[in-house]
Coordinates of C-alpha atoms and ligand atoms in Angstrom, one line a residue:
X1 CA 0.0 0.0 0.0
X2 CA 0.9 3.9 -0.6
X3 CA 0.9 5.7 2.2
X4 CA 0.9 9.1 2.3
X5 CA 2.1 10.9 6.0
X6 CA 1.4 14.6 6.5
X7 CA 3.7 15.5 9.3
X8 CA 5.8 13.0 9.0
X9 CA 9.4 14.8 10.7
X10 CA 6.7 14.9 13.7
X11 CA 6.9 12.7 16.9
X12 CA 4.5 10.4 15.8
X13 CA 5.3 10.7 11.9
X14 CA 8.2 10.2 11.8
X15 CA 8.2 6.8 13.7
X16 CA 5.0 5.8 11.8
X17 CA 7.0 6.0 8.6
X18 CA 9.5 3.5 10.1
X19 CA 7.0 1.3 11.2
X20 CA 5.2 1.2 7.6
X21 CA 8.6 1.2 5.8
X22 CA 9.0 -2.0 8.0
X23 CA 5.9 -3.8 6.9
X24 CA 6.4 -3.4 3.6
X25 CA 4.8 -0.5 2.5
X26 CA 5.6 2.2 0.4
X27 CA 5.8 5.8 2.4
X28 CA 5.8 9.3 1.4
X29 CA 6.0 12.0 3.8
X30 CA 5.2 16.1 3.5
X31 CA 6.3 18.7 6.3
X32 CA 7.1 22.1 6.5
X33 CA 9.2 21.9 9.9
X34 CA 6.7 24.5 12.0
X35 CA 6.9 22.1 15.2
X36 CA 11.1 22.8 15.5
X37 CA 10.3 26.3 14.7
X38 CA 7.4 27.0 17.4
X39 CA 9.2 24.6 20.2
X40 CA 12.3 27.1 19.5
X41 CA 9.9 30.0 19.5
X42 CA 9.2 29.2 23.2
X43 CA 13.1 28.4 24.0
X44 CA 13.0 25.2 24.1
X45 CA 14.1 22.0 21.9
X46 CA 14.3 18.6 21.6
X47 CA 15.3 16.2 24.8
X48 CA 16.7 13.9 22.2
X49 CA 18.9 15.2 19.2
X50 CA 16.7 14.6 15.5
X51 CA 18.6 14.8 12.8
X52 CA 17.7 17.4 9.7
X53 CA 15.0 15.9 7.4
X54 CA 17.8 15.1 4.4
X55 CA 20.0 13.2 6.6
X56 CA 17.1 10.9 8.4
X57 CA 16.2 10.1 4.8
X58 CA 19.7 9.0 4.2
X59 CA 19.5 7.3 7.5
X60 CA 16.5 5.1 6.7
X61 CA 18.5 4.5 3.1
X62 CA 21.4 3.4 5.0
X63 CA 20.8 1.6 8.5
X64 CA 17.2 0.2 6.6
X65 CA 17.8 -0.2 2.9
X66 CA 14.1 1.8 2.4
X67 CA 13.4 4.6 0.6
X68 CA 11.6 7.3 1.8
X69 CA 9.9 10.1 -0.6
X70 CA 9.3 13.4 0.7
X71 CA 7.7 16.8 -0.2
X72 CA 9.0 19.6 1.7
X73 CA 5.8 22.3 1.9
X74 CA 3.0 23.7 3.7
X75 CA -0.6 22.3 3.8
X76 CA -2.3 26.1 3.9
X77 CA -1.1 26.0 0.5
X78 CA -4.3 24.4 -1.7
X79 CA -1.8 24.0 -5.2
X80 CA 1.0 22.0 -3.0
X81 CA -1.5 20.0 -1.6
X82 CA -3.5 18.8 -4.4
X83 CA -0.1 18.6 -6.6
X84 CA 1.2 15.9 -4.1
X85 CA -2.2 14.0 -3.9
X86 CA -1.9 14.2 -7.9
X87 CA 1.9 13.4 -8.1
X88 CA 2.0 10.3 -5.4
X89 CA -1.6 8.9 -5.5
X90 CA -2.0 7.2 -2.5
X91 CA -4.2 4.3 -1.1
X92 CA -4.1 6.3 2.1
X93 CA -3.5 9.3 3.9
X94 CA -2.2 9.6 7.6
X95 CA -3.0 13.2 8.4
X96 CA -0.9 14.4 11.3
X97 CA 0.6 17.8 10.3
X98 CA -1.2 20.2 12.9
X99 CA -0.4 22.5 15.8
X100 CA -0.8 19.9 18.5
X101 CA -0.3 22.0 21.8
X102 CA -2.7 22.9 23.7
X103 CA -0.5 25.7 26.3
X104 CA 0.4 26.8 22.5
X105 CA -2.8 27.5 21.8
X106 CA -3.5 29.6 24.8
X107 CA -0.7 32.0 24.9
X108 CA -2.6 34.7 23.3
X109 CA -4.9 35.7 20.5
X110 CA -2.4 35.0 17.8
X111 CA -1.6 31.7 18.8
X112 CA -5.1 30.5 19.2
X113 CA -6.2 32.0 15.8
X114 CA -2.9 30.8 14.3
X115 CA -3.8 27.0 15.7
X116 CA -7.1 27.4 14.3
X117 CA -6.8 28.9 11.0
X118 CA -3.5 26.1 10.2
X119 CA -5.6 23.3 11.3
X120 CA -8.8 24.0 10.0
X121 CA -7.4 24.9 6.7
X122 CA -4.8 22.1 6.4
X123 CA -8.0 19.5 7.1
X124 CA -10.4 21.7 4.3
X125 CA -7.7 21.3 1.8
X126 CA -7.0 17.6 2.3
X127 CA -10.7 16.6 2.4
X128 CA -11.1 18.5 -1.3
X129 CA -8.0 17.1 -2.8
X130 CA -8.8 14.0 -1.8
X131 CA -12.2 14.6 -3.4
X132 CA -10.3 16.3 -6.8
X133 CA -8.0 13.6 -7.3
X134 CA -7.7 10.3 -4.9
X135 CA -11.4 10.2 -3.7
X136 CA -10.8 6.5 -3.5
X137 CA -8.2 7.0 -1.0
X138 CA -8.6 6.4 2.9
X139 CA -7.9 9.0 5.0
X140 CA -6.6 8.5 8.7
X141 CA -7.1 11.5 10.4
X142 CA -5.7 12.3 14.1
X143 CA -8.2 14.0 16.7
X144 CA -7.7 13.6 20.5
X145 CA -9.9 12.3 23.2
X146 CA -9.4 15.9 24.3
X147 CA -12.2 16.2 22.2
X148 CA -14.5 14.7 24.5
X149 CA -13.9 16.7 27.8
X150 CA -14.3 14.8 30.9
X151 CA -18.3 14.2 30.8
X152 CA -19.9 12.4 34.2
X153 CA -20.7 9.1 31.9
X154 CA -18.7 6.7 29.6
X155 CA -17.3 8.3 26.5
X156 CA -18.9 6.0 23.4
X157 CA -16.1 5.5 20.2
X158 CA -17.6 8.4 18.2
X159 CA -21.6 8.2 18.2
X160 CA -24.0 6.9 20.5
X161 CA -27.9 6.0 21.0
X162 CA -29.7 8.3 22.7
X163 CA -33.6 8.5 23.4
X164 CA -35.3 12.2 23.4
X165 CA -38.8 13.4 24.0
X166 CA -39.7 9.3 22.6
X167 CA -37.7 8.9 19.7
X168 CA -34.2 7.3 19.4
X169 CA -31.5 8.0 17.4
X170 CA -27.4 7.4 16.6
X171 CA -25.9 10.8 16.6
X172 CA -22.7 12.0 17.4
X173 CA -21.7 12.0 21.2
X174 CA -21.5 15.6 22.6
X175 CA -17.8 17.6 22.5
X176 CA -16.6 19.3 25.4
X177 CA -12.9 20.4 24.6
X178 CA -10.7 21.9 27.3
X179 CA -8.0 24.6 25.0
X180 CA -8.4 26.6 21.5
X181 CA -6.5 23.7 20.3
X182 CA -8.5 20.7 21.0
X183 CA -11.6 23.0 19.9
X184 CA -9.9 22.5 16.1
X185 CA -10.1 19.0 16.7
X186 CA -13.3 19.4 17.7
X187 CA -14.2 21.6 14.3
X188 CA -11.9 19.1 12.4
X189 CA -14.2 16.1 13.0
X190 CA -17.7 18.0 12.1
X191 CA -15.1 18.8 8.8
X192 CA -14.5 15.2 8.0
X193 CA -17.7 13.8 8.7
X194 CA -19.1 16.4 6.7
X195 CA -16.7 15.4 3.7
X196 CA -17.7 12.0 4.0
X197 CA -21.4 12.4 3.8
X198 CA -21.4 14.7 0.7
X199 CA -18.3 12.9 -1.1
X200 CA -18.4 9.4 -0.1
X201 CA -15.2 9.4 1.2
X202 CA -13.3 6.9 3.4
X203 CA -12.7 8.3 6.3
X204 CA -11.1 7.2 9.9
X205 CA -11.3 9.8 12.5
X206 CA -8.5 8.7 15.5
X207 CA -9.4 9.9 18.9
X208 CA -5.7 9.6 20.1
X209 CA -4.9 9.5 23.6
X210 CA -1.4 11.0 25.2
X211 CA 1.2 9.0 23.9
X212 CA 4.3 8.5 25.8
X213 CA 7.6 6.9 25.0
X214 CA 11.2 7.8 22.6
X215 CA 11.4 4.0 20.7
X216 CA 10.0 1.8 18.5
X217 CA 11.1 -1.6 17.9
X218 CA 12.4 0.2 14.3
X219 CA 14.5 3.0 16.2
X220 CA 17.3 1.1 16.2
X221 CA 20.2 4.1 16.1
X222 CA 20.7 7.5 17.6
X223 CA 20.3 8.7 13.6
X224 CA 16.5 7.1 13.7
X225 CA 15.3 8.8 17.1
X226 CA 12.3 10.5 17.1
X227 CA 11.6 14.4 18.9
X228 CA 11.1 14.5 22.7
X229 CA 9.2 17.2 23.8
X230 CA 9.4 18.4 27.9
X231 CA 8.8 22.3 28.3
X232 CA 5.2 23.4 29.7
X233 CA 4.2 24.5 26.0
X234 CA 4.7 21.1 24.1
X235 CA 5.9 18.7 26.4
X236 CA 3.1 16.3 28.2
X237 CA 3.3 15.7 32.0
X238 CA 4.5 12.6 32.2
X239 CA 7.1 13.8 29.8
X240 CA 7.9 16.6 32.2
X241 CA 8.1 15.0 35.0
X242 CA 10.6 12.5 33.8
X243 CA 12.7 15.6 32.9
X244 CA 12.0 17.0 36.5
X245 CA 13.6 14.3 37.9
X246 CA 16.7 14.1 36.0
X247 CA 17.2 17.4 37.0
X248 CA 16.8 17.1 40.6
X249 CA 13.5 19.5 40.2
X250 CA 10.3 18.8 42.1
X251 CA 7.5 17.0 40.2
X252 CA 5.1 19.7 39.5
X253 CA 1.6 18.1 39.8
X254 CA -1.0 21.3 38.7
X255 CA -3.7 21.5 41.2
X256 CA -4.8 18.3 42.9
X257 CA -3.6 16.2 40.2
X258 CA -6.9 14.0 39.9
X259 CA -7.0 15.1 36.2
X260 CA -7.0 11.8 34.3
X261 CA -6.6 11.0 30.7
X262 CA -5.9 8.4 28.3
X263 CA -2.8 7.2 27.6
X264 CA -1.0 4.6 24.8
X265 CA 2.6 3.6 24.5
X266 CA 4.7 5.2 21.0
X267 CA 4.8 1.8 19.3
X268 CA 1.5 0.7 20.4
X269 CA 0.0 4.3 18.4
X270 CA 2.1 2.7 15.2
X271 CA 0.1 -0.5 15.7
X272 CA -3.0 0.9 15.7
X273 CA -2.5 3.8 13.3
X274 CA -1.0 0.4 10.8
X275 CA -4.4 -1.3 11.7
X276 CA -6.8 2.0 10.7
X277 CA -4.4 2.2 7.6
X278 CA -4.4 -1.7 6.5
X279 CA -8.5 -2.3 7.3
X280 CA -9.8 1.0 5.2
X281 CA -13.5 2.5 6.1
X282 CA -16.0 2.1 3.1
X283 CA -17.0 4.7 0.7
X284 CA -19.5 7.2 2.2
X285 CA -17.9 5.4 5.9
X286 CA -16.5 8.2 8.7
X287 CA -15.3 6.1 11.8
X288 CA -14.3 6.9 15.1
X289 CA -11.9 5.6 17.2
X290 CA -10.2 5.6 20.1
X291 CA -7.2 4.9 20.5
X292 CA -5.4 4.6 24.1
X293 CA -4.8 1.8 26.4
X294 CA -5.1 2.5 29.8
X295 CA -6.5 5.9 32.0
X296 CA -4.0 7.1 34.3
X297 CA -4.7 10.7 37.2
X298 CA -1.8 13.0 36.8
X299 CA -1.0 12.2 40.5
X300 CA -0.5 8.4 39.5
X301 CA 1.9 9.0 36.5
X302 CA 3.8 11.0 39.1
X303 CA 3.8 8.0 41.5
X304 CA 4.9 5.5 38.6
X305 CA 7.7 8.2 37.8
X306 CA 8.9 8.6 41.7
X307 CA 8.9 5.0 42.0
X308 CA 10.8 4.2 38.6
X309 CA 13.3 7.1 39.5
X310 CA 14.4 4.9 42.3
X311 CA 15.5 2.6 40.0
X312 CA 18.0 5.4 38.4
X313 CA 19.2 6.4 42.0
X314 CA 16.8 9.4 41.6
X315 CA 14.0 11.0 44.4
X316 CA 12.2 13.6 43.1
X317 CA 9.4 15.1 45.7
X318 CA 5.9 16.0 44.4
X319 CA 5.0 19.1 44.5
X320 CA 1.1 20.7 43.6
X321 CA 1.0 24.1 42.4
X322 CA -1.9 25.7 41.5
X323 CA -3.2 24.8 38.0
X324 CA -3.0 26.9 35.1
X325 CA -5.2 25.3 33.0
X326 CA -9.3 25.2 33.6
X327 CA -9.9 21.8 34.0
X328 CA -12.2 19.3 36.4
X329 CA -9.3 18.3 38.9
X330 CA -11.1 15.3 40.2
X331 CA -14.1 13.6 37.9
X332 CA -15.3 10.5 36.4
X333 CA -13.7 9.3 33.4
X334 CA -14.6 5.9 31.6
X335 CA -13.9 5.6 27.6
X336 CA -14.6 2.6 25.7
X337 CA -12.6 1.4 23.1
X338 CA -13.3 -1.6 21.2
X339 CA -12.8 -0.9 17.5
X340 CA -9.1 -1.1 17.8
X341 CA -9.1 -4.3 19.2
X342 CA -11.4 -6.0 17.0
X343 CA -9.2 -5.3 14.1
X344 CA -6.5 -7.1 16.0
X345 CA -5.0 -4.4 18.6
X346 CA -3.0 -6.3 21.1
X347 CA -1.3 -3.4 23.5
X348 CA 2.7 -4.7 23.4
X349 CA 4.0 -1.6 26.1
X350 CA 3.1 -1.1 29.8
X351 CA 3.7 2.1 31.5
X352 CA 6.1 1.2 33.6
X353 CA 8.0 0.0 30.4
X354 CA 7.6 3.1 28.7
X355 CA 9.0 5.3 31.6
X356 CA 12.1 3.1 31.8
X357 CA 12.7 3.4 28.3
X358 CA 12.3 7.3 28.9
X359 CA 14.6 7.7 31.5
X360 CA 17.4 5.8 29.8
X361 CA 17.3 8.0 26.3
X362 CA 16.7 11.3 28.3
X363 CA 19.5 10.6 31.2
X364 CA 22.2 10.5 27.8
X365 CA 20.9 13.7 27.0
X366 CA 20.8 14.9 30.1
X367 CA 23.1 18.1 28.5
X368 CA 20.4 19.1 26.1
X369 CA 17.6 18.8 29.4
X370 CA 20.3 20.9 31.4
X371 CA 20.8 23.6 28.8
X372 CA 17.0 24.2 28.5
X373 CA 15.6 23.4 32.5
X374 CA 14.1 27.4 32.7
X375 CA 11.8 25.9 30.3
X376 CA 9.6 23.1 32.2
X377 CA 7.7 25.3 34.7
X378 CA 4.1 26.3 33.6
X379 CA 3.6 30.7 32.3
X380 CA 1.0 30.0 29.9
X381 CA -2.5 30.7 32.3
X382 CA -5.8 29.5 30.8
X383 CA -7.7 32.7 33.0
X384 CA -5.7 35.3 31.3
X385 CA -5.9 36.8 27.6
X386 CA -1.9 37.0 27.3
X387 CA 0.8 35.0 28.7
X388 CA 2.8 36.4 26.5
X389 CA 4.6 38.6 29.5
X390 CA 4.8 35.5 31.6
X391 CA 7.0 33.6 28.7
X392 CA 8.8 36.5 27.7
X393 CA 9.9 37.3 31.6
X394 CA 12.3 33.7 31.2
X395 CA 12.6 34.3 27.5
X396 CA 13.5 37.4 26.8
X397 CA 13.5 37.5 22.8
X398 CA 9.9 36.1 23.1
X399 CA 8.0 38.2 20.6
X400 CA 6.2 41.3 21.9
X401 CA 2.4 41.5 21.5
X402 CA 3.2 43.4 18.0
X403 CA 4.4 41.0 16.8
X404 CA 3.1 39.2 13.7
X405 CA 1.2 35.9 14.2
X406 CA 3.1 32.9 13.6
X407 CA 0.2 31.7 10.7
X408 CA 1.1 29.4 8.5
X409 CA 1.0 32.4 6.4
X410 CA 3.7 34.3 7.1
X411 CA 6.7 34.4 5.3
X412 CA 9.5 31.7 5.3
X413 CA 11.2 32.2 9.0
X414 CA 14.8 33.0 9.5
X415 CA 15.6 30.0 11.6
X416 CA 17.0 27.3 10.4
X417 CA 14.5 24.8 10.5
X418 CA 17.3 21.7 11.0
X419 CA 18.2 23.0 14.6
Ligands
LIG501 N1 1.5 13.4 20.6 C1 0.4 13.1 21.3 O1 0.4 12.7 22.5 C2 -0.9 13.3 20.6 C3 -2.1 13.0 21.3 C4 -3.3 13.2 20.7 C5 -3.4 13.7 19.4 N2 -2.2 14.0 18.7 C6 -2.3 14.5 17.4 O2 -1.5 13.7 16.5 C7 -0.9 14.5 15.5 C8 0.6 14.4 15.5 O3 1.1 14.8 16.7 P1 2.6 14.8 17.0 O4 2.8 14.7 18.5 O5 3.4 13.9 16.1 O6 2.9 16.4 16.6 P2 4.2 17.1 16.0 O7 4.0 18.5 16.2 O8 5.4 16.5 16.6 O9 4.2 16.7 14.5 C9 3.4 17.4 13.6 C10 4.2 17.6 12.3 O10 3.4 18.2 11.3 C11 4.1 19.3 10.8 N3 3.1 20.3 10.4 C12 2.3 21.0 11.2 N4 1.5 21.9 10.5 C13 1.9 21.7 9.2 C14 1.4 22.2 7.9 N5 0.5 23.2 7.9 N6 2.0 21.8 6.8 C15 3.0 20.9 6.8 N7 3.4 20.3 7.9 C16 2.9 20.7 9.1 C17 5.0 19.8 11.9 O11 6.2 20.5 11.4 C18 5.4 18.5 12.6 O12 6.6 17.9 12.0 C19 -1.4 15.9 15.7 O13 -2.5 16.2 14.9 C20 -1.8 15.9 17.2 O14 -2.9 16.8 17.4 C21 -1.0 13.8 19.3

């Protein structure tokens, strides 16, 4: 099969085009290298060193024997995208090139408008090139379980049965997102479903919960690694936290730490995004599912980080200040998630696995985590319009609220997108 990967220099793209590359198909790959630029907007940078896009292509060529096409561009830009549905023609379409920070997305008015406008339009110009040229094609499409909020009853994959004033019907289940950025999810999936209806496309829409972890069984050399993220703006909490104890900081639990999500190991996301990809939906066919393994609070990822620690002759202390975001800090959450597993999803990563494996690439590093440690503690505030103040009080070449969005729209930027 042809698969095409939009964001594929990305932390999950780039390992998913290992893993497909692995079983045999062919992969294709487009990016235009935003994520280094906005993690280096903030001051921050990858825990683990990636190489430049060229020279990972020549690594696949030369530790894997596998080729691996790439188009360097942007997806705001309607001509590029249809031109590389037209050129490569893909069986499917893994679409994973979008601002995925939520903390990015509430810095300030530009950010969240920037978020929106890039991943709205990068969806809107996929779903009509698809229809133009490849409306055969599948289309894989990444949300978040962010999308669903933290409702007082189980989350159903997608759609569920509900009975009104006497009459029953199967509609979608009701979105509560928590950030401007899991609101474009949110927008993105009324998008696709849309585009399915009134094209009969194939469509899969992912409802992917927090992945942790730095390897695949396919990252088999430094030159394969993929990007770990740890400051407050892109990096997740358990991610964080591993980072705080490496560097002899306090755990920083926000609030009372009850928050709890859904989680999935790196290679265990390959699996199932391989599964989506391999088992297409029908024509006229938008699915939903999700895709996690486990639910974990915030306060037991930092137990399971504490405890593992130990094991590195680390002993972090927990501490609880007060959270930035605006979020339930104790609640019910109960998703189901069956689809994945009857198409043959076997989870092959626990937890505890996945922090280990952590801890051992990250204590390497522990240079680039040193160099960058002002960057872990939380300034971006969901109750106020502008962090931008907060950010630019550690970071002092932050830009200053005239400063042009960072929209996919704006002109080529300066730095060099390979740092
Ligand atoms: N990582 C997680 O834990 C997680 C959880 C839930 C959902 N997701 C979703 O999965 C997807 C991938 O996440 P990730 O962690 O790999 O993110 P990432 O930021 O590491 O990768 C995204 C890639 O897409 C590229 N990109 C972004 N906008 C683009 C555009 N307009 N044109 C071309 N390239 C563009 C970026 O440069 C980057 O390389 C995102 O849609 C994200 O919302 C991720």
């Amino acid at each position: 099969m042809k698969v095409l990967i939009t964001g594929i220099d990305g932390y999950s793209g780039w390992p998913l085009a290992l893993h497909l590359l692995g079983r045999g198909h062919d992969v294709v790959g487009v990016d235009n290298f935003v994520t280094r630029r906005r993690v280096k907007e903030v001051g921050s940078w990858s825990g683990t060193p990636i190489l430049p896009f060229p020279k990972r292509q020549q690594a696949v060529h030369d530790l894997l024997r596998k080729e691996l096409g790439f188009h360097k561009g942007d997806l705001a830009d309607y001509e590029f995208v249809r031109g590389v549905l037209a050129t490569e023609r893909p069986d499917a379409i893994v679409h994973l090139a979008e601002q995925r920070s939520a903390p990015y997305s509430m810095i300030d008015v530009h950010h969240a408008v920037a978020t929106q406008v890039d991943n709205l339009t990068g969806t809107l110009h996929l779903l009509y090139a698809m229809r133009e040229v490849v409306p055969d094609a599948h289309l894989v499409k990444m949300g978040t379980m962010g999308e669903y909020g933290t409702p007082g009853v189980d989350i159903p994959e997608g759609f569920f049965e509900v009975e009104y004033r006497g009459r029953r019907d199967t509609l979608p289940f009701p979105r509560q997102a928590g950030s401007w950025y899991h609101w474009s999810k949110v927008f993105d999936s009324g998008d696709v479903m849309f585009a399915t209806r009134i094209w009969k496309l194939r469509t899969t829409d992912v409802m992917q919960g927090v992945i942790y972890g730095t390897r695949t069984p396919e990252i088999t050399h430094d030159k394969l690694l993929t990007r770990f993220d740890f400051d407050e703006t892109w990096g997740t909490a358990l991610n964080r936290f591993i980072v705080q104890a490496v560097l002899g900081l306090p755990l920083t639990v926000y609030g009372q730490g009850g928050q709890t999500r859904g989680f999935i190991a790196l290679e265990d996301s390959m699996q199932s995004l391989r599964l989506a990809v391999e088992h297409p939906a029908e024509p006229g066919q938008y699915r939903v599912f999700n895709q996690f393994d486990a639910a974990y609070s915030v306060n037991q990822l930092a137990e399971a980080t504490v405890r593992i620690a130990a094991e590195y002759r680390l002993h972090p202390t927990i501490d609880h200040p007060p959270d930035p975001r605006v979020e339930a800090e104790q609640h019910y959450y109960q998703p189901i998630h069956e689809h994945l597993p009857a198409l043959g999803y076997r989870a092959q990563r626990t937890l505890d696995d996945g922090i280990r494996q952590i801890f051992r690439d990250v204590i390497r590093f522990r240079r680039r985590l040193e160099a960058r440690r002002h960057v872990v503690l939380p300034t971006v505030n969901w109750r106020v319009a502008d962090s931008k103040p907060a950010i630019a009080a550690r970071l002092p070449s932050f830009p200053g609220p005239s400063a042009p969005p960072p929209t996919a729209a704006s002109p080529p930027s300066s730095v060099d997108p390979t740092v």
